[in-house]
Structure formats: structure tokens, C-alpha cells
Amino acid sequence: MRKILAALVLCAAAALTAGQPAHAATTLTMLGADVSSVQRSLDLGAKYYDAGGAQRDPLDILKGIGVNYVRLRIWNNPVSGYNNKAKVLQYAKTVKAKGLKLLVDFHYSDTWADPGKQYKPAAWASHGIGQLQTDVYDYTYDVCSSLKAQGTTPDSVQIGNEINVGMLWDDGKVVNNDFTNLSLLLKAGYNATKACNSGTQVIIHTADADSDAHARWFYDGIRAKGVSWDITGLSYYCMWHGTLSNLYNVISDVRSRYGKPVVIAETAYPFTADNADWEGNSVTSGCAGYGLTWQGQGAEFAAVQNTARNAGAIGVFYWEPTWYAVPGNGWDPANINGTGDGWDNMAVFNWTGHLNPNVRWTP
């Protein structure tokens, strides 16, 4: 027994010396897919085929290769009429009927919110921080309660999307390291969620998988203001956020520093550099060691899952695996028919809706 214990101590010391925290790999329990565009695709007649070539419901196909959690973004009042409350309520029934869990991703905007833009919804445009706290609380509570009332209570929610420097700009933007206003908004969202359903897990999501320094700056900042959250969410795209080794270190650091589970709320990888429509691709290059092929896409996604698991994370979500190029399902909600799909080379279905047979979600 002493020899075994001594060996374990030496292994732990070696791991720490190498800069890798020593802990056992966890199981990925949140095996997720953000399929926020799929309602529109299906309404436009898109077809999805499994690896055997059989046409099936896309959720059934994804569930068959390991998915157990669906993420849906929600915009307040998008011009497109998709990804709004009514559509999320509608598709939540489909998600839950298939035995899948539900993550609702609140953007608190009428359009995309990400590190470079956090536009207020038009209805809140003139509101200051006091009113915005009420807005966030009431809107979050209303959506959550409406989902609960129809028997599709969300299992988790995000209070904001990739809020690296705040949300609901400019009132909720972090300026001069002052997290006061952002903390008030996050507390409103957290409290509304728990008032709706105490068991719903609150995720606070940034795209800070690129560095410990960025992640610490943000999460230290909100923690110092007394913000509560249940799960730390990070986006990781290798072409923007660095190596898998770096990802391992960031996950390990935030996991131990804040004592909360960690999920990769977004990741994806291209299977080609080619473009299926007239809209330029958002990503045109890959990362070292992984080709721009179906095999490369499958291998890179597997590597992200392995890294997350080994670093102690509990989940990985692939972003928009079903969004292949379907005319009329453009990226801009204000011009959904007149814009194309910049993600058609990142989906796990090709341009005719056939599944990449190399992609799997694994616990």
C-alpha cells in the first residue's frame, strides 16, 4: 500500500510540475448541440440523413451519436420571427419529447450578442441600469415560467452570451474594470431563474478559453461583486482560442479557482474550406494536426472532448451542427432571406444534409 501511495504522490507531483493539475478525468454529462437554426431549416424543407443514408429527424440523428442536451438561443424580438420566445417554446416541446435536456441561451438582444457586440433589444433601448435590472428579471422569469407551464422547464440557462466585457451595452459594459452594473444584471437573471425553478442551473458564459488571465479578470470581477452562478461556460474554437493544452489549463484553473463545474458551451471545426453559398464562411482555416476533412472534423471534436474531460469539465456543446446552407436561412435575423450561411463548412451535416460519420459525442 505504501508503494502505491508513494507512486500516486509522485504522479501528482509530476503532473503539477508539468503545469497540469492532477485530478482524475470526469465524465462528460452534458453532451450538447446548439441547433438554434434548425427550426427554420426544417420549415424551409431541409432534409437530414444519418450515416447510413436514412432520412430522419435531426434530433434523432444527433441523439443516436451521443447528444443528450440541446441548446437554443433566444432573442427578444428578432425581425426574422425565429429564435424568439414563441419559437423556443414550440421547439422545447420537441426537445423534451425526445428525452433531451434543454439549455436556453439568453442573448438579451434582438440579434447576435458576442464579445464584440451586445446590443440592447429595441424595446429596452432607452432604459438605464435600474430599469434594465427589472427588464432582465421580468423577461427571464417570463420565458422560464412559460417553458415550465407547458412542461418543458429548462434544465439550465445562460444569463448572457459570450459576455467577455459585459452585456446590454453601454449600461452593462465593464469599463475601467468596474463590474458593478454587469453584476446587477447578472444577479437579476440569476434570481429570476431560481424564482422560476430552483433546480435550473445558471451558466455564465464567456469566450475566455484563450487565457487564464482573461478568464480570471472576468470571473474574479463578478465574484468580487457577489454574483452567483452554478456552471462556468467557455467558448473554444481552436483557430481563435489557442491550443488544446492551453484549453486544458484554462478549464483546470477556473474549475479549481471558482469551485464550479465547467462546460465548453460552444465549439466547432470545419470539414472543408469550400463555401456552399454566396455568403463568406466565418472560418476559412483549421488548426495544426487536423485536416479540413470529415476525418479532421471528427478527430478535432473528439480531441476537444477528451481535453475537456481530462481537465475536469462536465460538458461540451457543438455550435450549430445542423446549420448547412439552406436558401432563406441566412445569418442575419433582420434579413434572413437575403443573407446566406457562413457556417455551412462547420456543420456536421454536409451540403446535402448527410451526417459526417466520424463525429461522436462521448461521455
PDB file of N, CA, C and O in Angstrom, residues 305-361:
ATOM      1  N   GLN A 305     -13.287  17.117 -26.770  1.00  0.00           N
ATOM      2  CA  GLN A 305     -13.996  16.405 -25.708  1.00  0.00           C
ATOM      3  C   GLN A 305     -13.019  15.726 -24.749  1.00  0.00           C
ATOM      4  O   GLN A 305     -13.199  15.773 -23.521  1.00  0.00           O
ATOM      5  N   ASN A 306     -11.986  15.102 -25.286  1.00  0.00           N
ATOM      6  CA  ASN A 306     -11.002  14.434 -24.434  1.00  0.00           C
ATOM      7  C   ASN A 306     -10.289  15.429 -23.530  1.00  0.00           C
ATOM      8  O   ASN A 306     -10.064  15.165 -22.338  1.00  0.00           O
ATOM      9  N   THR A 307      -9.921  16.568 -24.098  1.00  0.00           N
ATOM     10  CA  THR A 307      -9.246  17.598 -23.310  1.00  0.00           C
ATOM     11  C   THR A 307     -10.146  18.118 -22.206  1.00  0.00           C
ATOM     12  O   THR A 307      -9.719  18.257 -21.054  1.00  0.00           O
ATOM     13  N   ALA A 308     -11.394  18.409 -22.551  1.00  0.00           N
ATOM     14  CA  ALA A 308     -12.346  18.905 -21.554  1.00  0.00           C
ATOM     15  C   ALA A 308     -12.540  17.875 -20.440  1.00  0.00           C
ATOM     16  O   ALA A 308     -12.515  18.208 -19.245  1.00  0.00           O
ATOM     17  N   ARG A 309     -12.719  16.644 -20.829  1.00  0.00           N
ATOM     18  CA  ARG A 309     -12.930  15.564 -19.851  1.00  0.00           C
ATOM     19  C   ARG A 309     -11.727  15.436 -18.918  1.00  0.00           C
ATOM     20  O   ARG A 309     -11.857  15.362 -17.697  1.00  0.00           O
ATOM     21  N   ASN A 310     -10.536  15.404 -19.498  1.00  0.00           N
ATOM     22  CA  ASN A 310      -9.320  15.218 -18.707  1.00  0.00           C
ATOM     23  C   ASN A 310      -9.029  16.407 -17.799  1.00  0.00           C
ATOM     24  O   ASN A 310      -8.378  16.247 -16.754  1.00  0.00           O
ATOM     25  N   ALA A 311      -9.493  17.572 -18.192  1.00  0.00           N
ATOM     26  CA  ALA A 311      -9.296  18.770 -17.362  1.00  0.00           C
ATOM     27  C   ALA A 311     -10.368  18.906 -16.282  1.00  0.00           C
ATOM     28  O   ALA A 311     -10.295  19.805 -15.448  1.00  0.00           O
ATOM     29  N   GLY A 312     -11.366  18.013 -16.305  1.00  0.00           N
ATOM     30  CA  GLY A 312     -12.387  18.031 -15.267  1.00  0.00           C
ATOM     31  C   GLY A 312     -13.679  18.725 -15.628  1.00  0.00           C
ATOM     32  O   GLY A 312     -14.522  18.945 -14.763  1.00  0.00           O
ATOM     33  N   ALA A 313     -13.858  19.089 -16.904  1.00  0.00           N
ATOM     34  CA  ALA A 313     -15.123  19.697 -17.330  1.00  0.00           C
ATOM     35  C   ALA A 313     -16.236  18.648 -17.330  1.00  0.00           C
ATOM     36  O   ALA A 313     -15.972  17.443 -17.319  1.00  0.00           O
ATOM     37  N   ILE A 314     -17.478  19.117 -17.359  1.00  0.00           N
ATOM     38  CA  ILE A 314     -18.613  18.190 -17.332  1.00  0.00           C
ATOM     39  C   ILE A 314     -19.403  18.181 -18.637  1.00  0.00           C
ATOM     40  O   ILE A 314     -20.333  17.390 -18.785  1.00  0.00           O
ATOM     41  N   GLY A 315     -19.042  19.051 -19.595  1.00  0.00           N
ATOM     42  CA  GLY A 315     -19.829  19.071 -20.818  1.00  0.00           C
ATOM     43  C   GLY A 315     -19.169  19.796 -21.969  1.00  0.00           C
ATOM     44  O   GLY A 315     -18.283  20.637 -21.771  1.00  0.00           O
ATOM     45  N   VAL A 316     -19.594  19.450 -23.183  1.00  0.00           N
ATOM     46  CA  VAL A 316     -19.147  20.106 -24.412  1.00  0.00           C
ATOM     47  C   VAL A 316     -20.347  20.233 -25.342  1.00  0.00           C
ATOM     48  O   VAL A 316     -21.062  19.253 -25.580  1.00  0.00           O
ATOM     49  N   PHE A 317     -20.547  21.432 -25.875  1.00  0.00           N
ATOM     50  CA  PHE A 317     -21.628  21.703 -26.823  1.00  0.00           C
ATOM     51  C   PHE A 317     -21.032  22.067 -28.181  1.00  0.00           C
ATOM     52  O   PHE A 317     -20.194  22.956 -28.276  1.00  0.00           O
ATOM     53  N   TYR A 318     -21.486  21.381 -29.222  1.00  0.00           N
ATOM     54  CA  TYR A 318     -21.098  21.733 -30.592  1.00  0.00           C
ATOM     55  C   TYR A 318     -22.057  22.816 -31.075  1.00  0.00           C
ATOM     56  O   TYR A 318     -23.281  22.677 -30.942  1.00  0.00           O
ATOM     57  N   TRP A 319     -21.477  23.885 -31.641  1.00  0.00           N
ATOM     58  CA  TRP A 319     -22.320  25.003 -32.044  1.00  0.00           C
ATOM     59  C   TRP A 319     -22.823  24.838 -33.478  1.00  0.00           C
ATOM     60  O   TRP A 319     -22.043  24.745 -34.424  1.00  0.00           O
ATOM     61  N   GLU A 320     -24.126  24.784 -33.610  1.00  0.00           N
ATOM     62  CA  GLU A 320     -24.845  24.760 -34.889  1.00  0.00           C
ATOM     63  C   GLU A 320     -24.415  23.624 -35.834  1.00  0.00           C
ATOM     64  O   GLU A 320     -24.086  23.848 -36.998  1.00  0.00           O
ATOM     65  N   PRO A 321     -24.441  22.373 -35.354  1.00  0.00           N
ATOM     66  CA  PRO A 321     -24.075  21.245 -36.221  1.00  0.00           C
ATOM     67  C   PRO A 321     -25.054  20.998 -37.350  1.00  0.00           C
ATOM     68  O   PRO A 321     -24.703  20.328 -38.327  1.00  0.00           O
ATOM     69  N   THR A 322     -26.279  21.510 -37.236  1.00  0.00           N
ATOM     70  CA  THR A 322     -27.309  21.255 -38.251  1.00  0.00           C
ATOM     71  C   THR A 322     -27.461  22.386 -39.270  1.00  0.00           C
ATOM     72  O   THR A 322     -28.305  22.288 -40.164  1.00  0.00           O
ATOM     73  N   TRP A 323     -26.653  23.434 -39.152  1.00  0.00           N
ATOM     74  CA  TRP A 323     -26.861  24.624 -39.995  1.00  0.00           C
ATOM     75  C   TRP A 323     -26.108  24.516 -41.323  1.00  0.00           C
ATOM     76  O   TRP A 323     -25.153  25.214 -41.584  1.00  0.00           O
ATOM     77  N   TYR A 324     -26.570  23.623 -42.177  1.00  0.00           N
ATOM     78  CA  TYR A 324     -25.998  23.589 -43.526  1.00  0.00           C
ATOM     79  C   TYR A 324     -26.749  24.598 -44.391  1.00  0.00           C
ATOM     80  O   TYR A 324     -27.799  25.113 -44.001  1.00  0.00           O
ATOM     81  N   ALA A 325     -26.190  24.918 -45.548  1.00  0.00           N
ATOM     82  CA  ALA A 325     -26.710  26.027 -46.344  1.00  0.00           C
ATOM     83  C   ALA A 325     -28.078  25.702 -46.941  1.00  0.00           C
ATOM     84  O   ALA A 325     -28.186  24.874 -47.849  1.00  0.00           O
ATOM     85  N   VAL A 326     -29.089  26.365 -46.434  1.00  0.00           N
ATOM     86  CA  VAL A 326     -30.457  26.239 -46.937  1.00  0.00           C
ATOM     87  C   VAL A 326     -30.916  27.640 -47.338  1.00  0.00           C
ATOM     88  O   VAL A 326     -30.973  28.531 -46.481  1.00  0.00           O
ATOM     89  N   PRO A 327     -31.202  27.894 -48.603  1.00  0.00           N
ATOM     90  CA  PRO A 327     -31.628  29.224 -49.016  1.00  0.00           C
ATOM     91  C   PRO A 327     -32.807  29.721 -48.175  1.00  0.00           C
ATOM     92  O   PRO A 327     -33.791  29.004 -47.980  1.00  0.00           O
ATOM     93  N   GLY A 328     -32.662  30.938 -47.640  1.00  0.00           N
ATOM     94  CA  GLY A 328     -33.706  31.506 -46.797  1.00  0.00           C
ATOM     95  C   GLY A 328     -33.407  31.403 -45.317  1.00  0.00           C
ATOM     96  O   GLY A 328     -34.125  31.979 -44.492  1.00  0.00           O
ATOM     97  N   ASN A 329     -32.337  30.682 -44.958  1.00  0.00           N
ATOM     98  CA  ASN A 329     -31.946  30.571 -43.553  1.00  0.00           C
ATOM     99  C   ASN A 329     -30.601  31.250 -43.353  1.00  0.00           C
ATOM    100  O   ASN A 329     -29.616  30.646 -42.956  1.00  0.00           O
ATOM    101  N   GLY A 330     -30.598  32.559 -43.629  1.00  0.00           N
ATOM    102  CA  GLY A 330     -29.379  33.345 -43.513  1.00  0.00           C
ATOM    103  C   GLY A 330     -29.013  33.685 -42.084  1.00  0.00           C
ATOM    104  O   GLY A 330     -29.793  33.482 -41.156  1.00  0.00           O
ATOM    105  N   TRP A 331     -27.818  34.248 -41.921  1.00  0.00           N
ATOM    106  CA  TRP A 331     -27.285  34.520 -40.591  1.00  0.00           C
ATOM    107  C   TRP A 331     -27.910  35.761 -39.942  1.00  0.00           C
ATOM    108  O   TRP A 331     -27.938  35.870 -38.708  1.00  0.00           O
ATOM    109  N   ASP A 332     -28.415  36.689 -40.751  1.00  0.00           N
ATOM    110  CA  ASP A 332     -28.885  37.966 -40.212  1.00  0.00           C
ATOM    111  C   ASP A 332     -30.392  37.919 -39.954  1.00  0.00           C
ATOM    112  O   ASP A 332     -31.173  37.840 -40.905  1.00  0.00           O
ATOM    113  N   PRO A 333     -30.827  37.979 -38.696  1.00  0.00           N
ATOM    114  CA  PRO A 333     -32.268  37.906 -38.434  1.00  0.00           C
ATOM    115  C   PRO A 333     -33.044  39.080 -39.011  1.00  0.00           C
ATOM    116  O   PRO A 333     -34.251  38.973 -39.219  1.00  0.00           O
ATOM    117  N   ALA A 334     -32.359  40.178 -39.294  1.00  0.00           N
ATOM    118  CA  ALA A 334     -33.038  41.322 -39.907  1.00  0.00           C
ATOM    119  C   ALA A 334     -33.157  41.172 -41.421  1.00  0.00           C
ATOM    120  O   ALA A 334     -33.869  41.935 -42.076  1.00  0.00           O
ATOM    121  N   ASN A 335     -32.472  40.173 -41.976  1.00  0.00           N
ATOM    122  CA  ASN A 335     -32.515  39.922 -43.421  1.00  0.00           C
ATOM    123  C   ASN A 335     -32.275  38.441 -43.664  1.00  0.00           C
ATOM    124  O   ASN A 335     -31.355  38.045 -44.372  1.00  0.00           O
ATOM    125  N   ILE A 336     -33.084  37.608 -43.064  1.00  0.00           N
ATOM    126  CA  ILE A 336     -32.840  36.168 -43.058  1.00  0.00           C
ATOM    127  C   ILE A 336     -32.937  35.559 -44.461  1.00  0.00           C
ATOM    128  O   ILE A 336     -32.246  34.591 -44.778  1.00  0.00           O
ATOM    129  N   ASN A 337     -33.773  36.137 -45.327  1.00  0.00           N
ATOM    130  CA  ASN A 337     -33.899  35.637 -46.694  1.00  0.00           C
ATOM    131  C   ASN A 337     -32.797  36.156 -47.609  1.00  0.00           C
ATOM    132  O   ASN A 337     -32.457  35.514 -48.607  1.00  0.00           O
ATOM    133  N   GLY A 338     -32.237  37.312 -47.276  1.00  0.00           N
ATOM    134  CA  GLY A 338     -31.260  37.945 -48.157  1.00  0.00           C
ATOM    135  C   GLY A 338     -29.816  37.691 -47.785  1.00  0.00           C
ATOM    136  O   GLY A 338     -28.906  38.169 -48.470  1.00  0.00           O
ATOM    137  N   THR A 339     -29.594  36.962 -46.706  1.00  0.00           N
ATOM    138  CA  THR A 339     -28.232  36.608 -46.322  1.00  0.00           C
ATOM    139  C   THR A 339     -28.071  35.092 -46.383  1.00  0.00           C
ATOM    140  O   THR A 339     -29.054  34.351 -46.372  1.00  0.00           O
ATOM    141  N   GLY A 340     -26.812  34.661 -46.433  1.00  0.00           N
ATOM    142  CA  GLY A 340     -26.534  33.232 -46.505  1.00  0.00           C
ATOM    143  C   GLY A 340     -26.002  32.694 -45.190  1.00  0.00           C
ATOM    144  O   GLY A 340     -26.095  33.335 -44.147  1.00  0.00           O
ATOM    145  N   ASP A 341     -25.414  31.521 -45.275  1.00  0.00           N
ATOM    146  CA  ASP A 341     -24.957  30.781 -44.104  1.00  0.00           C
ATOM    147  C   ASP A 341     -23.432  30.754 -44.081  1.00  0.00           C
ATOM    148  O   ASP A 341     -22.809  30.094 -44.906  1.00  0.00           O
ATOM    149  N   GLY A 342     -22.845  31.472 -43.145  1.00  0.00           N
ATOM    150  CA  GLY A 342     -21.395  31.492 -43.024  1.00  0.00           C
ATOM    151  C   GLY A 342     -20.835  30.308 -42.262  1.00  0.00           C
ATOM    152  O   GLY A 342     -19.628  30.226 -42.019  1.00  0.00           O
ATOM    153  N   TRP A 343     -21.696  29.364 -41.884  1.00  0.00           N
ATOM    154  CA  TRP A 343     -21.293  28.232 -41.054  1.00  0.00           C
ATOM    155  C   TRP A 343     -21.436  26.906 -41.801  1.00  0.00           C
ATOM    156  O   TRP A 343     -21.291  25.841 -41.211  1.00  0.00           O
ATOM    157  N   ASP A 344     -21.700  26.966 -43.107  1.00  0.00           N
ATOM    158  CA  ASP A 344     -22.009  25.725 -43.832  1.00  0.00           C
ATOM    159  C   ASP A 344     -20.838  24.751 -43.863  1.00  0.00           C
ATOM    160  O   ASP A 344     -21.044  23.541 -44.044  1.00  0.00           O
ATOM    161  N   ASN A 345     -19.610  25.231 -43.674  1.00  0.00           N
ATOM    162  CA  ASN A 345     -18.450  24.337 -43.649  1.00  0.00           C
ATOM    163  C   ASN A 345     -18.109  23.862 -42.238  1.00  0.00           C
ATOM    164  O   ASN A 345     -17.165  23.089 -42.047  1.00  0.00           O
ATOM    165  N   MET A 346     -18.881  24.301 -41.240  1.00  0.00           N
ATOM    166  CA  MET A 346     -18.637  23.946 -39.834  1.00  0.00           C
ATOM    167  C   MET A 346     -19.694  22.988 -39.289  1.00  0.00           C
ATOM    168  O   MET A 346     -19.528  22.430 -38.198  1.00  0.00           O
ATOM    169  N   ALA A 347     -20.796  22.835 -40.018  1.00  0.00           N
ATOM    170  CA  ALA A 347     -21.840  21.911 -39.581  1.00  0.00           C
ATOM    171  C   ALA A 347     -21.316  20.477 -39.643  1.00  0.00           C
ATOM    172  O   ALA A 347     -20.310  20.198 -40.289  1.00  0.00           O
ATOM    173  N   VAL A 348     -22.003  19.557 -38.967  1.00  0.00           N
ATOM    174  CA  VAL A 348     -21.593  18.147 -39.052  1.00  0.00           C
ATOM    175  C   VAL A 348     -22.443  17.401 -40.081  1.00  0.00           C
ATOM    176  O   VAL A 348     -22.299  16.191 -40.249  1.00  0.00           O
ATOM    177  N   PHE A 349     -23.302  18.143 -40.765  1.00  0.00           N
ATOM    178  CA  PHE A 349     -24.030  17.634 -41.926  1.00  0.00           C
ATOM    179  C   PHE A 349     -23.491  18.370 -43.147  1.00  0.00           C
ATOM    180  O   PHE A 349     -23.276  19.583 -43.114  1.00  0.00           O
ATOM    181  N   ASN A 350     -23.295  17.659 -44.236  1.00  0.00           N
ATOM    182  CA  ASN A 350     -22.736  18.309 -45.415  1.00  0.00           C
ATOM    183  C   ASN A 350     -23.812  19.084 -46.170  1.00  0.00           C
ATOM    184  O   ASN A 350     -24.938  19.238 -45.710  1.00  0.00           O
ATOM    185  N   TRP A 351     -23.462  19.528 -47.362  1.00  0.00           N
ATOM    186  CA  TRP A 351     -24.338  20.457 -48.078  1.00  0.00           C
ATOM    187  C   TRP A 351     -25.594  19.814 -48.639  1.00  0.00           C
ATOM    188  O   TRP A 351     -26.458  20.496 -49.169  1.00  0.00           O
ATOM    189  N   THR A 352     -25.700  18.496 -48.537  1.00  0.00           N
ATOM    190  CA  THR A 352     -26.945  17.808 -48.907  1.00  0.00           C
ATOM    191  C   THR A 352     -27.616  17.199 -47.679  1.00  0.00           C
ATOM    192  O   THR A 352     -28.530  16.386 -47.811  1.00  0.00           O
ATOM    193  N   GLY A 353     -27.137  17.584 -46.491  1.00  0.00           N
ATOM    194  CA  GLY A 353     -27.780  17.138 -45.259  1.00  0.00           C
ATOM    195  C   GLY A 353     -27.358  15.781 -44.759  1.00  0.00           C
ATOM    196  O   GLY A 353     -28.033  15.186 -43.913  1.00  0.00           O
ATOM    197  N   HIS A 354     -26.233  15.255 -45.254  1.00  0.00           N
ATOM    198  CA  HIS A 354     -25.757  13.939 -44.826  1.00  0.00           C
ATOM    199  C   HIS A 354     -24.744  14.084 -43.691  1.00  0.00           C
ATOM    200  O   HIS A 354     -23.841  14.927 -43.735  1.00  0.00           O
ATOM    201  N   LEU A 355     -24.877  13.250 -42.694  1.00  0.00           N
ATOM    202  CA  LEU A 355     -24.072  13.305 -41.484  1.00  0.00           C
ATOM    203  C   LEU A 355     -22.625  12.899 -41.725  1.00  0.00           C
ATOM    204  O   LEU A 355     -22.349  11.935 -42.450  1.00  0.00           O
ATOM    205  N   ASN A 356     -21.705  13.620 -41.078  1.00  0.00           N
ATOM    206  CA  ASN A 356     -20.307  13.195 -41.024  1.00  0.00           C
ATOM    207  C   ASN A 356     -20.230  11.953 -40.132  1.00  0.00           C
ATOM    208  O   ASN A 356     -20.487  12.027 -38.926  1.00  0.00           O
ATOM    209  N   PRO A 357     -19.877  10.788 -40.674  1.00  0.00           N
ATOM    210  CA  PRO A 357     -19.889   9.550 -39.882  1.00  0.00           C
ATOM    211  C   PRO A 357     -18.795   9.486 -38.828  1.00  0.00           C
ATOM    212  O   PRO A 357     -18.798   8.571 -37.996  1.00  0.00           O
ATOM    213  N   ASN A 358     -17.870  10.454 -38.846  1.00  0.00           N
ATOM    214  CA  ASN A 358     -16.758  10.447 -37.892  1.00  0.00           C
ATOM    215  C   ASN A 358     -17.053  11.215 -36.614  1.00  0.00           C
ATOM    216  O   ASN A 358     -16.237  11.195 -35.686  1.00  0.00           O
ATOM    217  N   VAL A 359     -18.174  11.888 -36.557  1.00  0.00           N
ATOM    218  CA  VAL A 359     -18.490  12.726 -35.393  1.00  0.00           C
ATOM    219  C   VAL A 359     -19.277  11.932 -34.359  1.00  0.00           C
ATOM    220  O   VAL A 359     -20.263  11.276 -34.692  1.00  0.00           O
ATOM    221  N   ARG A 360     -18.810  12.019 -33.107  1.00  0.00           N
ATOM    222  CA  ARG A 360     -19.488  11.384 -31.993  1.00  0.00           C
ATOM    223  C   ARG A 360     -19.375  12.267 -30.749  1.00  0.00           C
ATOM    224  O   ARG A 360     -18.364  12.923 -30.551  1.00  0.00           O
ATOM    225  N   TRP A 361     -20.417  12.254 -29.950  1.00  0.00           N
ATOM    226  CA  TRP A 361     -20.337  12.823 -28.600  1.00  0.00           C
ATOM    227  C   TRP A 361     -20.106  11.641 -27.650  1.00  0.00           C
ATOM    228  O   TRP A 361     -20.840  10.637 -27.718  1.00  0.00           O
TER     229      TRP A 361
END
